[in-house]
JSON list of C-alpha atoms in Angstrom, two decimals:
[
{"chain": "A", "resi": 6, "resn": "MET", "atom": "CA", "xyz": [36.97, 36.49, -37.22]},
{"chain": "A", "resi": 7, "resn": "ASN", "atom": "CA", "xyz": [39.20, 35.33, -34.39]},
{"chain": "A", "resi": 8, "resn": "THR", "atom": "CA", "xyz": [41.20, 32.17, -34.87]},
{"chain": "A", "resi": 9, "resn": "ILE", "atom": "CA", "xyz": [40.41, 29.38, -32.44]},
{"chain": "A", "resi": 10, "resn": "HIS", "atom": "CA", "xyz": [43.41, 27.57, -30.95]},
{"chain": "A", "resi": 11, "resn": "LEU", "atom": "CA", "xyz": [42.59, 24.13, -29.63]},
{"chain": "A", "resi": 12, "resn": "ASN", "atom": "CA", "xyz": [45.53, 24.09, -27.20]},
{"chain": "A", "resi": 13, "resn": "LYS", "atom": "CA", "xyz": [44.26, 27.25, -25.48]},
{"chain": "A", "resi": 14, "resn": "ILE", "atom": "CA", "xyz": [40.76, 25.82, -25.18]},
{"chain": "A", "resi": 15, "resn": "ILE", "atom": "CA", "xyz": [42.13, 22.61, -23.68]},
{"chain": "A", "resi": 16, "resn": "ALA", "atom": "CA", "xyz": [44.27, 24.57, -21.22]},
{"chain": "A", "resi": 17, "resn": "ILE", "atom": "CA", "xyz": [41.31, 26.66, -20.04]},
{"chain": "A", "resi": 18, "resn": "ALA", "atom": "CA", "xyz": [39.05, 23.61, -19.88]},
{"chain": "A", "resi": 19, "resn": "ASP", "atom": "CA", "xyz": [41.64, 21.77, -17.78]},
{"chain": "A", "resi": 20, "resn": "VAL", "atom": "CA", "xyz": [41.74, 24.59, -15.24]},
{"chain": "A", "resi": 21, "resn": "LYS", "atom": "CA", "xyz": [37.94, 24.79, -15.17]},
{"chain": "A", "resi": 22, "resn": "THR", "atom": "CA", "xyz": [37.63, 21.02, -14.77]},
{"chain": "A", "resi": 23, "resn": "ARG", "atom": "CA", "xyz": [39.88, 21.07, -11.70]},
{"chain": "A", "resi": 24, "resn": "ALA", "atom": "CA", "xyz": [37.80, 23.89, -10.22]},
{"chain": "A", "resi": 25, "resn": "PHE", "atom": "CA", "xyz": [34.54, 22.18, -11.14]},
{"chain": "A", "resi": 26, "resn": "CYS", "atom": "CA", "xyz": [35.59, 19.01, -9.31]},
{"chain": "A", "resi": 27, "resn": "GLY", "atom": "CA", "xyz": [35.93, 21.02, -6.11]},
{"chain": "A", "resi": 28, "resn": "LYS", "atom": "CA", "xyz": [33.36, 20.45, -3.39]},
{"chain": "A", "resi": 29, "resn": "ASN", "atom": "CA", "xyz": [31.34, 23.57, -4.18]},
{"chain": "A", "resi": 30, "resn": "CYS", "atom": "CA", "xyz": [30.39, 22.56, -7.73]},
{"chain": "A", "resi": 31, "resn": "ILE", "atom": "CA", "xyz": [30.61, 18.79, -8.04]},
{"chain": "A", "resi": 32, "resn": "ILE", "atom": "CA", "xyz": [27.84, 18.45, -5.46]},
{"chain": "A", "resi": 33, "resn": "MET", "atom": "CA", "xyz": [25.34, 20.00, -7.91]},
{"chain": "A", "resi": 34, "resn": "PRO", "atom": "CA", "xyz": [25.16, 17.14, -10.47]},
{"chain": "A", "resi": 35, "resn": "ILE", "atom": "CA", "xyz": [25.21, 14.65, -7.60]},
{"chain": "A", "resi": 36, "resn": "PHE", "atom": "CA", "xyz": [22.27, 16.49, -6.05]},
{"chain": "A", "resi": 37, "resn": "SER", "atom": "CA", "xyz": [20.37, 16.24, -9.36]},
{"chain": "A", "resi": 38, "resn": "VAL", "atom": "CA", "xyz": [20.66, 12.45, -9.27]},
{"chain": "A", "resi": 39, "resn": "LEU", "atom": "CA", "xyz": [19.68, 12.28, -5.58]},
{"chain": "A", "resi": 40, "resn": "PHE", "atom": "CA", "xyz": [16.75, 14.65, -6.21]},
{"chain": "A", "resi": 41, "resn": "THR", "atom": "CA", "xyz": [15.47, 12.37, -8.97]},
{"chain": "A", "resi": 42, "resn": "LEU", "atom": "CA", "xyz": [15.84, 9.29, -6.80]},
{"chain": "A", "resi": 43, "resn": "MET", "atom": "CA", "xyz": [13.98, 11.00, -3.98]},
{"chain": "A", "resi": 44, "resn": "PHE", "atom": "CA", "xyz": [11.01, 11.93, -6.16]},
{"chain": "A", "resi": 45, "resn": "ARG", "atom": "CA", "xyz": [10.95, 8.48, -7.73]},
{"chain": "A", "resi": 46, "resn": "PHE", "atom": "CA", "xyz": [10.78, 6.92, -4.26]},
{"chain": "A", "resi": 47, "resn": "LEU", "atom": "CA", "xyz": [8.08, 9.41, -3.25]},
{"chain": "A", "resi": 48, "resn": "TYR", "atom": "CA", "xyz": [5.81, 8.68, -6.20]},
{"chain": "A", "resi": 49, "resn": "GLN", "atom": "CA", "xyz": [6.54, 4.96, -6.36]},
{"chain": "A", "resi": 50, "resn": "TYR", "atom": "CA", "xyz": [6.39, 3.93, -2.70]},
{"chain": "A", "resi": 51, "resn": "VAL", "atom": "CA", "xyz": [4.99, 6.75, -0.56]},
{"chain": "A", "resi": 52, "resn": "MET", "atom": "CA", "xyz": [2.20, 7.95, -2.85]},
{"chain": "A", "resi": 53, "resn": "GLY", "atom": "CA", "xyz": [1.92, 4.76, -4.89]},
{"chain": "A", "resi": 54, "resn": "ASP", "atom": "CA", "xyz": [1.73, 1.00, -4.52]},
{"chain": "A", "resi": 55, "resn": "GLY", "atom": "CA", "xyz": [5.30, 0.26, -5.58]},
{"chain": "A", "resi": 56, "resn": "LYS", "atom": "CA", "xyz": [4.60, 0.57, -9.29]},
{"chain": "A", "resi": 57, "resn": "LEU", "atom": "CA", "xyz": [5.72, 3.53, -11.36]},
{"chain": "A", "resi": 58, "resn": "THR", "atom": "CA", "xyz": [3.56, 4.34, -14.36]},
{"chain": "A", "resi": 59, "resn": "PRO", "atom": "CA", "xyz": [5.24, 5.73, -17.52]},
{"chain": "A", "resi": 60, "resn": "GLN", "atom": "CA", "xyz": [3.57, 9.11, -16.96]},
{"chain": "A", "resi": 61, "resn": "LEU", "atom": "CA", "xyz": [4.86, 9.42, -13.40]},
{"chain": "A", "resi": 62, "resn": "GLY", "atom": "CA", "xyz": [8.30, 8.16, -14.41]},
{"chain": "A", "resi": 63, "resn": "ALA", "atom": "CA", "xyz": [8.41, 10.77, -17.18]},
{"chain": "A", "resi": 64, "resn": "TYR", "atom": "CA", "xyz": [7.39, 13.49, -14.73]},
{"chain": "A", "resi": 65, "resn": "VAL", "atom": "CA", "xyz": [10.15, 12.44, -12.32]},
{"chain": "A", "resi": 66, "resn": "LEU", "atom": "CA", "xyz": [12.63, 12.50, -15.22]},
{"chain": "A", "resi": 67, "resn": "SER", "atom": "CA", "xyz": [11.55, 15.96, -16.34]},
{"chain": "A", "resi": 68, "resn": "MET", "atom": "CA", "xyz": [11.87, 17.30, -12.78]},
{"chain": "A", "resi": 69, "resn": "GLY", "atom": "CA", "xyz": [15.38, 15.88, -12.52]},
{"chain": "A", "resi": 70, "resn": "LEU", "atom": "CA", "xyz": [16.34, 17.35, -15.89]},
{"chain": "A", "resi": 71, "resn": "VAL", "atom": "CA", "xyz": [15.17, 20.82, -14.88]},
{"chain": "A", "resi": 72, "resn": "VAL", "atom": "CA", "xyz": [17.18, 20.66, -11.65]},
{"chain": "A", "resi": 73, "resn": "ASN", "atom": "CA", "xyz": [20.29, 19.38, -13.44]},
{"chain": "A", "resi": 74, "resn": "ILE", "atom": "CA", "xyz": [20.11, 21.94, -16.23]},
{"chain": "A", "resi": 75, "resn": "GLY", "atom": "CA", "xyz": [19.54, 24.71, -13.68]},
{"chain": "A", "resi": 76, "resn": "ALA", "atom": "CA", "xyz": [22.57, 23.50, -11.72]},
{"chain": "A", "resi": 77, "resn": "ALA", "atom": "CA", "xyz": [24.70, 24.11, -14.82]},
{"chain": "A", "resi": 78, "resn": "LEU", "atom": "CA", "xyz": [23.80, 27.78, -14.65]},
{"chain": "A", "resi": 79, "resn": "TYR", "atom": "CA", "xyz": [24.95, 28.02, -11.05]},
{"chain": "A", "resi": 80, "resn": "CYS", "atom": "CA", "xyz": [28.21, 26.12, -11.67]},
{"chain": "A", "resi": 81, "resn": "THR", "atom": "CA", "xyz": [29.37, 28.21, -14.63]},
{"chain": "A", "resi": 82, "resn": "SER", "atom": "CA", "xyz": [28.50, 31.41, -12.77]},
{"chain": "A", "resi": 83, "resn": "PHE", "atom": "CA", "xyz": [30.31, 30.24, -9.64]},
{"chain": "A", "resi": 84, "resn": "LEU", "atom": "CA", "xyz": [33.47, 29.26, -11.56]},
{"chain": "A", "resi": 85, "resn": "LEU", "atom": "CA", "xyz": [33.62, 32.64, -13.27]},
{"chain": "A", "resi": 86, "resn": "ALA", "atom": "CA", "xyz": [33.10, 34.47, -9.99]},
{"chain": "A", "resi": 87, "resn": "GLU", "atom": "CA", "xyz": [35.86, 32.37, -8.43]},
{"chain": "A", "resi": 88, "resn": "GLU", "atom": "CA", "xyz": [38.20, 33.38, -11.22]},
{"chain": "A", "resi": 89, "resn": "LYS", "atom": "CA", "xyz": [37.38, 37.04, -10.66]},
{"chain": "A", "resi": 90, "resn": "GLU", "atom": "CA", "xyz": [37.93, 36.71, -6.92]},
{"chain": "A", "resi": 91, "resn": "LYS", "atom": "CA", "xyz": [41.33, 35.06, -7.38]},
{"chain": "A", "resi": 92, "resn": "LYS", "atom": "CA", "xyz": [42.37, 37.84, -9.80]},
{"chain": "A", "resi": 93, "resn": "THR", "atom": "CA", "xyz": [43.18, 35.36, -12.60]},
{"chain": "A", "resi": 94, "resn": "LEU", "atom": "CA", "xyz": [40.58, 36.68, -15.00]},
{"chain": "A", "resi": 95, "resn": "ARG", "atom": "CA", "xyz": [42.46, 39.89, -15.89]},
{"chain": "A", "resi": 96, "resn": "VAL", "atom": "CA", "xyz": [45.49, 37.81, -16.82]},
{"chain": "A", "resi": 97, "resn": "LEU", "atom": "CA", "xyz": [43.39, 35.84, -19.29]},
{"chain": "A", "resi": 98, "resn": "MET", "atom": "CA", "xyz": [41.74, 38.95, -20.72]},
{"chain": "A", "resi": 99, "resn": "THR", "atom": "CA", "xyz": [45.07, 40.67, -21.33]},
{"chain": "A", "resi": 100, "resn": "SER", "atom": "CA", "xyz": [46.65, 37.53, -22.80]},
{"chain": "A", "resi": 101, "resn": "SER", "atom": "CA", "xyz": [46.23, 36.15, -26.30]},
{"chain": "A", "resi": 102, "resn": "VAL", "atom": "CA", "xyz": [43.09, 34.25, -25.31]},
{"chain": "A", "resi": 103, "resn": "ASN", "atom": "CA", "xyz": [40.14, 35.61, -27.28]},
{"chain": "A", "resi": 104, "resn": "ALA", "atom": "CA", "xyz": [36.48, 35.69, -26.22]},
{"chain": "A", "resi": 105, "resn": "LEU", "atom": "CA", "xyz": [35.46, 32.58, -28.11]},
{"chain": "A", "resi": 106, "resn": "GLU", "atom": "CA", "xyz": [38.35, 30.49, -26.76]},
{"chain": "A", "resi": 107, "resn": "PHE", "atom": "CA", "xyz": [37.62, 31.60, -23.21]},
{"chain": "A", "resi": 108, "resn": "PHE", "atom": "CA", "xyz": [33.91, 30.95, -23.68]},
{"chain": "A", "resi": 109, "resn": "ILE", "atom": "CA", "xyz": [34.33, 27.41, -25.05]},
{"chain": "A", "resi": 110, "resn": "GLY", "atom": "CA", "xyz": [37.01, 26.41, -22.55]},
{"chain": "A", "resi": 111, "resn": "SER", "atom": "CA", "xyz": [35.03, 27.79, -19.61]},
{"chain": "A", "resi": 112, "resn": "ILE", "atom": "CA", "xyz": [31.70, 26.08, -20.27]},
{"chain": "A", "resi": 113, "resn": "LEU", "atom": "CA", "xyz": [33.03, 22.80, -21.70]},
{"chain": "A", "resi": 114, "resn": "PRO", "atom": "CA", "xyz": [33.52, 20.87, -18.40]},
{"chain": "A", "resi": 115, "resn": "VAL", "atom": "CA", "xyz": [30.16, 21.90, -16.92]},
{"chain": "A", "resi": 116, "resn": "PHE", "atom": "CA", "xyz": [28.37, 21.40, -20.23]},
{"chain": "A", "resi": 117, "resn": "LEU", "atom": "CA", "xyz": [29.72, 17.88, -20.74]},
{"chain": "A", "resi": 118, "resn": "ALA", "atom": "CA", "xyz": [28.95, 16.92, -17.14]},
{"chain": "A", "resi": 119, "resn": "THR", "atom": "CA", "xyz": [25.41, 18.25, -17.46]},
{"chain": "A", "resi": 120, "resn": "VAL", "atom": "CA", "xyz": [24.77, 16.37, -20.70]},
{"chain": "A", "resi": 121, "resn": "LEU", "atom": "CA", "xyz": [26.13, 13.16, -19.16]},
{"chain": "A", "resi": 122, "resn": "ILE", "atom": "CA", "xyz": [23.90, 13.49, -16.09]},
{"chain": "A", "resi": 123, "resn": "ASN", "atom": "CA", "xyz": [20.89, 14.10, -18.34]},
{"chain": "A", "resi": 124, "resn": "TYR", "atom": "CA", "xyz": [21.33, 10.56, -19.67]},
{"chain": "A", "resi": 125, "resn": "VAL", "atom": "CA", "xyz": [22.09, 9.14, -16.22]},
{"chain": "A", "resi": 126, "resn": "LEU", "atom": "CA", "xyz": [18.73, 10.50, -15.05]},
{"chain": "A", "resi": 127, "resn": "ILE", "atom": "CA", "xyz": [16.86, 8.27, -17.52]},
{"chain": "A", "resi": 128, "resn": "PRO", "atom": "CA", "xyz": [17.48, 4.98, -15.65]},
{"chain": "A", "resi": 129, "resn": "THR", "atom": "CA", "xyz": [17.50, 6.85, -12.35]},
{"chain": "A", "resi": 130, "resn": "SER", "atom": "CA", "xyz": [13.94, 8.06, -12.91]},
{"chain": "A", "resi": 131, "resn": "GLY", "atom": "CA", "xyz": [12.67, 4.64, -13.90]},
{"chain": "A", "resi": 132, "resn": "TYR", "atom": "CA", "xyz": [11.36, 5.91, -17.24]},
{"chain": "A", "resi": 133, "resn": "GLU", "atom": "CA", "xyz": [12.73, 4.50, -20.47]},
{"chain": "A", "resi": 134, "resn": "ILE", "atom": "CA", "xyz": [12.91, 6.89, -23.41]},
{"chain": "A", "resi": 135, "resn": "PRO", "atom": "CA", "xyz": [11.67, 5.13, -26.59]},
{"chain": "A", "resi": 136, "resn": "GLY", "atom": "CA", "xyz": [14.32, 4.72, -29.27]},
{"chain": "A", "resi": 137, "resn": "ASN", "atom": "CA", "xyz": [12.48, 6.89, -31.79]},
{"chain": "A", "resi": 138, "resn": "ALA", "atom": "CA", "xyz": [12.30, 9.74, -29.25]},
{"chain": "A", "resi": 139, "resn": "LEU", "atom": "CA", "xyz": [15.95, 9.60, -28.20]},
{"chain": "A", "resi": 140, "resn": "PRO", "atom": "CA", "xyz": [17.23, 11.92, -30.99]},
{"chain": "A", "resi": 141, "resn": "ILE", "atom": "CA", "xyz": [14.82, 14.73, -30.08]},
{"chain": "A", "resi": 142, "resn": "PHE", "atom": "CA", "xyz": [15.48, 14.13, -26.38]},
{"chain": "A", "resi": 143, "resn": "SER", "atom": "CA", "xyz": [19.21, 14.46, -27.02]},
{"chain": "A", "resi": 144, "resn": "ALA", "atom": "CA", "xyz": [18.90, 17.57, -29.17]},
{"chain": "A", "resi": 145, "resn": "VAL", "atom": "CA", "xyz": [16.59, 19.42, -26.78]},
{"chain": "A", "resi": 146, "resn": "THR", "atom": "CA", "xyz": [18.44, 18.57, -23.56]},
{"chain": "A", "resi": 147, "resn": "ILE", "atom": "CA", "xyz": [21.83, 19.37, -25.12]},
{"chain": "A", "resi": 148, "resn": "LEU", "atom": "CA", "xyz": [20.57, 22.74, -26.36]},
{"chain": "A", "resi": 149, "resn": "ALA", "atom": "CA", "xyz": [18.98, 23.52, -23.00]},
{"chain": "A", "resi": 150, "resn": "SER", "atom": "CA", "xyz": [22.19, 22.57, -21.18]},
{"chain": "A", "resi": 151, "resn": "LEU", "atom": "CA", "xyz": [24.21, 24.84, -23.46]},
{"chain": "A", "resi": 152, "resn": "THR", "atom": "CA", "xyz": [21.82, 27.75, -22.91]},
{"chain": "A", "resi": 153, "resn": "SER", "atom": "CA", "xyz": [22.00, 27.29, -19.15]},
{"chain": "A", "resi": 154, "resn": "CYS", "atom": "CA", "xyz": [25.81, 27.32, -19.20]},
{"chain": "A", "resi": 155, "resn": "ILE", "atom": "CA", "xyz": [25.88, 30.50, -21.26]},
{"chain": "A", "resi": 156, "resn": "LEU", "atom": "CA", "xyz": [23.41, 32.24, -18.95]},
{"chain": "A", "resi": 157, "resn": "GLY", "atom": "CA", "xyz": [25.61, 31.20, -16.03]},
{"chain": "A", "resi": 158, "resn": "MET", "atom": "CA", "xyz": [28.56, 32.93, -17.67]},
{"chain": "A", "resi": 159, "resn": "LEU", "atom": "CA", "xyz": [26.47, 36.07, -18.11]},
{"chain": "A", "resi": 160, "resn": "LEU", "atom": "CA", "xyz": [25.39, 36.12, -14.48]},
{"chain": "A", "resi": 161, "resn": "GLY", "atom": "CA", "xyz": [28.96, 35.47, -13.41]},
{"chain": "A", "resi": 162, "resn": "ILE", "atom": "CA", "xyz": [29.83, 38.86, -14.87]},
{"chain": "A", "resi": 163, "resn": "PHE", "atom": "CA", "xyz": [27.71, 40.55, -12.24]},
{"chain": "A", "resi": 164, "resn": "ALA", "atom": "CA", "xyz": [28.84, 38.41, -9.30]},
{"chain": "A", "resi": 165, "resn": "LYS", "atom": "CA", "xyz": [31.61, 40.19, -7.39]},
{"chain": "A", "resi": 166, "resn": "ASP", "atom": "CA", "xyz": [32.79, 37.02, -5.65]},
{"chain": "A", "resi": 167, "resn": "GLN", "atom": "CA", "xyz": [31.85, 33.41, -4.92]},
{"chain": "A", "resi": 168, "resn": "VAL", "atom": "CA", "xyz": [29.61, 34.35, -2.00]},
{"chain": "A", "resi": 169, "resn": "SER", "atom": "CA", "xyz": [27.47, 36.68, -4.11]},
{"chain": "A", "resi": 170, "resn": "THR", "atom": "CA", "xyz": [26.96, 34.04, -6.81]},
{"chain": "A", "resi": 171, "resn": "SER", "atom": "CA", "xyz": [23.91, 32.59, -5.08]},
{"chain": "A", "resi": 172, "resn": "THR", "atom": "CA", "xyz": [22.36, 36.03, -4.73]},
{"chain": "A", "resi": 173, "resn": "VAL", "atom": "CA", "xyz": [22.82, 36.75, -8.43]},
{"chain": "A", "resi": 174, "resn": "THR", "atom": "CA", "xyz": [21.73, 33.38, -9.77]},
{"chain": "A", "resi": 175, "resn": "THR", "atom": "CA", "xyz": [18.84, 32.50, -7.43]},
{"chain": "A", "resi": 176, "resn": "PRO", "atom": "CA", "xyz": [16.13, 34.74, -9.01]},
{"chain": "A", "resi": 177, "resn": "LEU", "atom": "CA", "xyz": [16.71, 33.33, -12.50]},
{"chain": "A", "resi": 178, "resn": "LEU", "atom": "CA", "xyz": [17.05, 29.78, -11.17]},
{"chain": "A", "resi": 179, "resn": "LEU", "atom": "CA", "xyz": [13.69, 30.08, -9.43]},
{"chain": "A", "resi": 180, "resn": "ILE", "atom": "CA", "xyz": [12.11, 31.25, -12.69]},
{"chain": "A", "resi": 181, "resn": "LEU", "atom": "CA", "xyz": [13.69, 28.47, -14.76]},
{"chain": "A", "resi": 182, "resn": "MET", "atom": "CA", "xyz": [12.78, 25.75, -12.26]},
{"chain": "A", "resi": 183, "resn": "LEU", "atom": "CA", "xyz": [9.55, 26.73, -10.50]},
{"chain": "A", "resi": 184, "resn": "ILE", "atom": "CA", "xyz": [7.56, 28.00, -13.48]},
{"chain": "A", "resi": 185, "resn": "PRO", "atom": "CA", "xyz": [7.84, 24.71, -15.44]},
{"chain": "A", "resi": 186, "resn": "MET", "atom": "CA", "xyz": [7.35, 22.59, -12.31]},
{"chain": "A", "resi": 187, "resn": "PHE", "atom": "CA", "xyz": [4.09, 24.31, -11.38]},
{"chain": "A", "resi": 188, "resn": "SER", "atom": "CA", "xyz": [2.85, 24.89, -14.94]},
{"chain": "A", "resi": 189, "resn": "ASP", "atom": "CA", "xyz": [0.38, 21.99, -14.64]},
{"chain": "A", "resi": 190, "resn": "LEU", "atom": "CA", "xyz": [-1.27, 23.66, -11.67]},
{"chain": "A", "resi": 191, "resn": "VAL", "atom": "CA", "xyz": [-1.46, 27.28, -12.84]},
{"chain": "A", "resi": 192, "resn": "GLU", "atom": "CA", "xyz": [-2.66, 28.13, -16.33]},
{"chain": "A", "resi": 193, "resn": "VAL", "atom": "CA", "xyz": [-0.69, 31.38, -16.52]},
{"chain": "A", "resi": 194, "resn": "LEU", "atom": "CA", "xyz": [2.54, 29.58, -15.67]},
{"chain": "A", "resi": 195, "resn": "ASP", "atom": "CA", "xyz": [1.78, 27.01, -18.36]},
{"chain": "A", "resi": 196, "resn": "SER", "atom": "CA", "xyz": [1.64, 29.80, -20.95]},
{"chain": "A", "resi": 197, "resn": "ILE", "atom": "CA", "xyz": [4.93, 31.27, -19.72]},
{"chain": "A", "resi": 198, "resn": "ALA", "atom": "CA", "xyz": [6.69, 27.90, -19.54]},
{"chain": "A", "resi": 199, "resn": "LYS", "atom": "CA", "xyz": [6.34, 27.50, -23.32]},
{"chain": "A", "resi": 200, "resn": "TYR", "atom": "CA", "xyz": [8.79, 30.35, -23.76]},
{"chain": "A", "resi": 201, "resn": "ILE", "atom": "CA", "xyz": [11.39, 29.05, -21.30]},
{"chain": "A", "resi": 202, "resn": "PHE", "atom": "CA", "xyz": [13.87, 26.41, -22.38]},
{"chain": "A", "resi": 203, "resn": "THR", "atom": "CA", "xyz": [13.39, 24.40, -19.19]},
{"chain": "A", "resi": 204, "resn": "GLY", "atom": "CA", "xyz": [9.65, 24.45, -19.81]},
{"chain": "A", "resi": 205, "resn": "ALA", "atom": "CA", "xyz": [10.26, 23.13, -23.32]},
{"chain": "A", "resi": 206, "resn": "VAL", "atom": "CA", "xyz": [12.24, 20.24, -21.82]},
{"chain": "A", "resi": 207, "resn": "MET", "atom": "CA", "xyz": [9.41, 19.30, -19.45]},
{"chain": "A", "resi": 208, "resn": "ASN", "atom": "CA", "xyz": [6.79, 19.53, -22.19]},
{"chain": "A", "resi": 209, "resn": "MET", "atom": "CA", "xyz": [8.90, 17.37, -24.49]},
{"chain": "A", "resi": 210, "resn": "VAL", "atom": "CA", "xyz": [9.24, 14.59, -21.90]},
{"chain": "A", "resi": 211, "resn": "ALA", "atom": "CA", "xyz": [5.51, 14.73, -21.14]},
{"chain": "A", "resi": 212, "resn": "ASN", "atom": "CA", "xyz": [4.68, 14.45, -24.84]},
{"chain": "A", "resi": 213, "resn": "ILE", "atom": "CA", "xyz": [7.05, 11.51, -25.23]},
{"chain": "A", "resi": 214, "resn": "ALA", "atom": "CA", "xyz": [5.33, 9.69, -22.36]},
{"chain": "A", "resi": 215, "resn": "ALA", "atom": "CA", "xyz": [1.88, 10.48, -23.79]},
{"chain": "A", "resi": 216, "resn": "LYS", "atom": "CA", "xyz": [3.06, 9.52, -27.31]},
{"chain": "A", "resi": 217, "resn": "GLU", "atom": "CA", "xyz": [1.91, 12.86, -28.62]},
{"chain": "A", "resi": 218, "resn": "LYS", "atom": "CA", "xyz": [3.68, 14.04, -31.76]},
{"chain": "A", "resi": 219, "resn": "PRO", "atom": "CA", "xyz": [5.41, 16.29, -32.42]},
{"chain": "A", "resi": 220, "resn": "TYR", "atom": "CA", "xyz": [7.30, 15.80, -29.17]},
{"chain": "A", "resi": 221, "resn": "LEU", "atom": "CA", "xyz": [8.35, 19.45, -29.37]},
{"chain": "A", "resi": 222, "resn": "ASP", "atom": "CA", "xyz": [6.56, 21.94, -31.58]},
{"chain": "A", "resi": 223, "resn": "ASN", "atom": "CA", "xyz": [8.48, 24.18, -33.95]},
{"chain": "A", "resi": 224, "resn": "SER", "atom": "CA", "xyz": [7.72, 27.37, -32.01]},
{"chain": "A", "resi": 225, "resn": "SER", "atom": "CA", "xyz": [9.25, 25.97, -28.79]},
{"chain": "A", "resi": 226, "resn": "LEU", "atom": "CA", "xyz": [12.32, 24.79, -30.68]},
{"chain": "A", "resi": 227, "resn": "LEU", "atom": "CA", "xyz": [12.67, 28.21, -32.30]},
{"chain": "A", "resi": 228, "resn": "VAL", "atom": "CA", "xyz": [12.44, 29.89, -28.89]},
{"chain": "A", "resi": 229, "resn": "MET", "atom": "CA", "xyz": [15.23, 27.67, -27.57]},
{"chain": "A", "resi": 230, "resn": "VAL", "atom": "CA", "xyz": [17.51, 28.42, -30.53]},
{"chain": "A", "resi": 231, "resn": "VAL", "atom": "CA", "xyz": [16.87, 32.17, -30.30]},
{"chain": "A", "resi": 232, "resn": "GLU", "atom": "CA", "xyz": [17.56, 32.16, -26.54]},
{"chain": "A", "resi": 233, "resn": "THR", "atom": "CA", "xyz": [20.85, 30.34, -27.11]},
{"chain": "A", "resi": 234, "resn": "ILE", "atom": "CA", "xyz": [22.01, 32.70, -29.86]},
{"chain": "A", "resi": 235, "resn": "LEU", "atom": "CA", "xyz": [21.00, 35.77, -27.84]},
{"chain": "A", "resi": 236, "resn": "ALA", "atom": "CA", "xyz": [22.85, 34.51, -24.77]},
{"chain": "A", "resi": 237, "resn": "ILE", "atom": "CA", "xyz": [26.02, 33.93, -26.80]},
{"chain": "A", "resi": 238, "resn": "ALA", "atom": "CA", "xyz": [25.83, 37.41, -28.34]},
{"chain": "A", "resi": 239, "resn": "LEU", "atom": "CA", "xyz": [25.38, 39.05, -24.93]},
{"chain": "A", "resi": 240, "resn": "PHE", "atom": "CA", "xyz": [28.27, 37.08, -23.48]},
{"chain": "A", "resi": 241, "resn": "ILE", "atom": "CA", "xyz": [30.68, 38.20, -26.20]},
{"chain": "A", "resi": 242, "resn": "PHE", "atom": "CA", "xyz": [29.46, 41.78, -25.88]},
{"chain": "A", "resi": 243, "resn": "PHE", "atom": "CA", "xyz": [30.13, 41.96, -22.14]},
{"chain": "A", "resi": 244, "resn": "TYR", "atom": "CA", "xyz": [33.44, 40.15, -22.53]},
{"chain": "A", "resi": 245, "resn": "ARG", "atom": "CA", "xyz": [34.66, 42.74, -25.02]},
{"chain": "A", "resi": 246, "resn": "ARG", "atom": "CA", "xyz": [33.43, 45.53, -22.77]},
{"chain": "A", "resi": 247, "resn": "ASN", "atom": "CA", "xyz": [35.59, 44.10, -19.96]},
{"chain": "A", "resi": 248, "resn": "GLY", "atom": "CA", "xyz": [32.42, 43.73, -17.94]},
{"chain": "A", "resi": 249, "resn": "TYR", "atom": "CA", "xyz": [34.02, 41.14, -15.65]},
{"chain": "A", "resi": 250, "resn": "GLU", "atom": "CA", "xyz": [36.12, 43.75, -13.93]},
{"chain": "A", "resi": 251, "resn": "LYS", "atom": "CA", "xyz": [33.30, 46.14, -13.13]},
{"chain": "A", "resi": 252, "resn": "ASP", "atom": "CA", "xyz": [31.70, 46.21, -9.71]}
]
């Protein structure tokens, strides 16, 4: 088992944080907040009478969470593609930095920002999570954010440069975002959404608002855990195969 050096993780995370704060990535979490505000205004004032029911507030929150968690996928993929384009990735891969150190340091800034915005979206949406539901909300959104970051790293392997990042990530982003969002309208999509981590997030928030327990059933939680573990395993596999350098 490779030894993890905290100083190397911090060094990588520092570089990634500087890149993440650039205009191309930092706009994504900001957009998530603005998106949530827009839908809150739409449901509260345009389609409503100025009052926001708990069910509508929860729906607005779940929409914002899906967008924010999806944005994490794009950001991690974009940062990896940027590193490949600037030819700094080969230096890291031939240095003493191992796969796990690179993995943790790379996703840490985006992951922490995503988790933070998840909580910011609660007051932004106008829906207040009950205290007894906050632990499950935290666990599920943190796990979903982590999975999204890992998938972003995987897709970054196949992006040749920053420009191609959108092309690579868009199909999966559409699946992760649109299927849960339209699951209430199409029965088939509702069945599929149960096996997608973003769908599990939306279902959890809806159950919290409806006071239906359990807020997240065991099968959905198991799916999320399996998806996270599988994503990590695939990432390490492609890292060791030097997949980043292949066109």
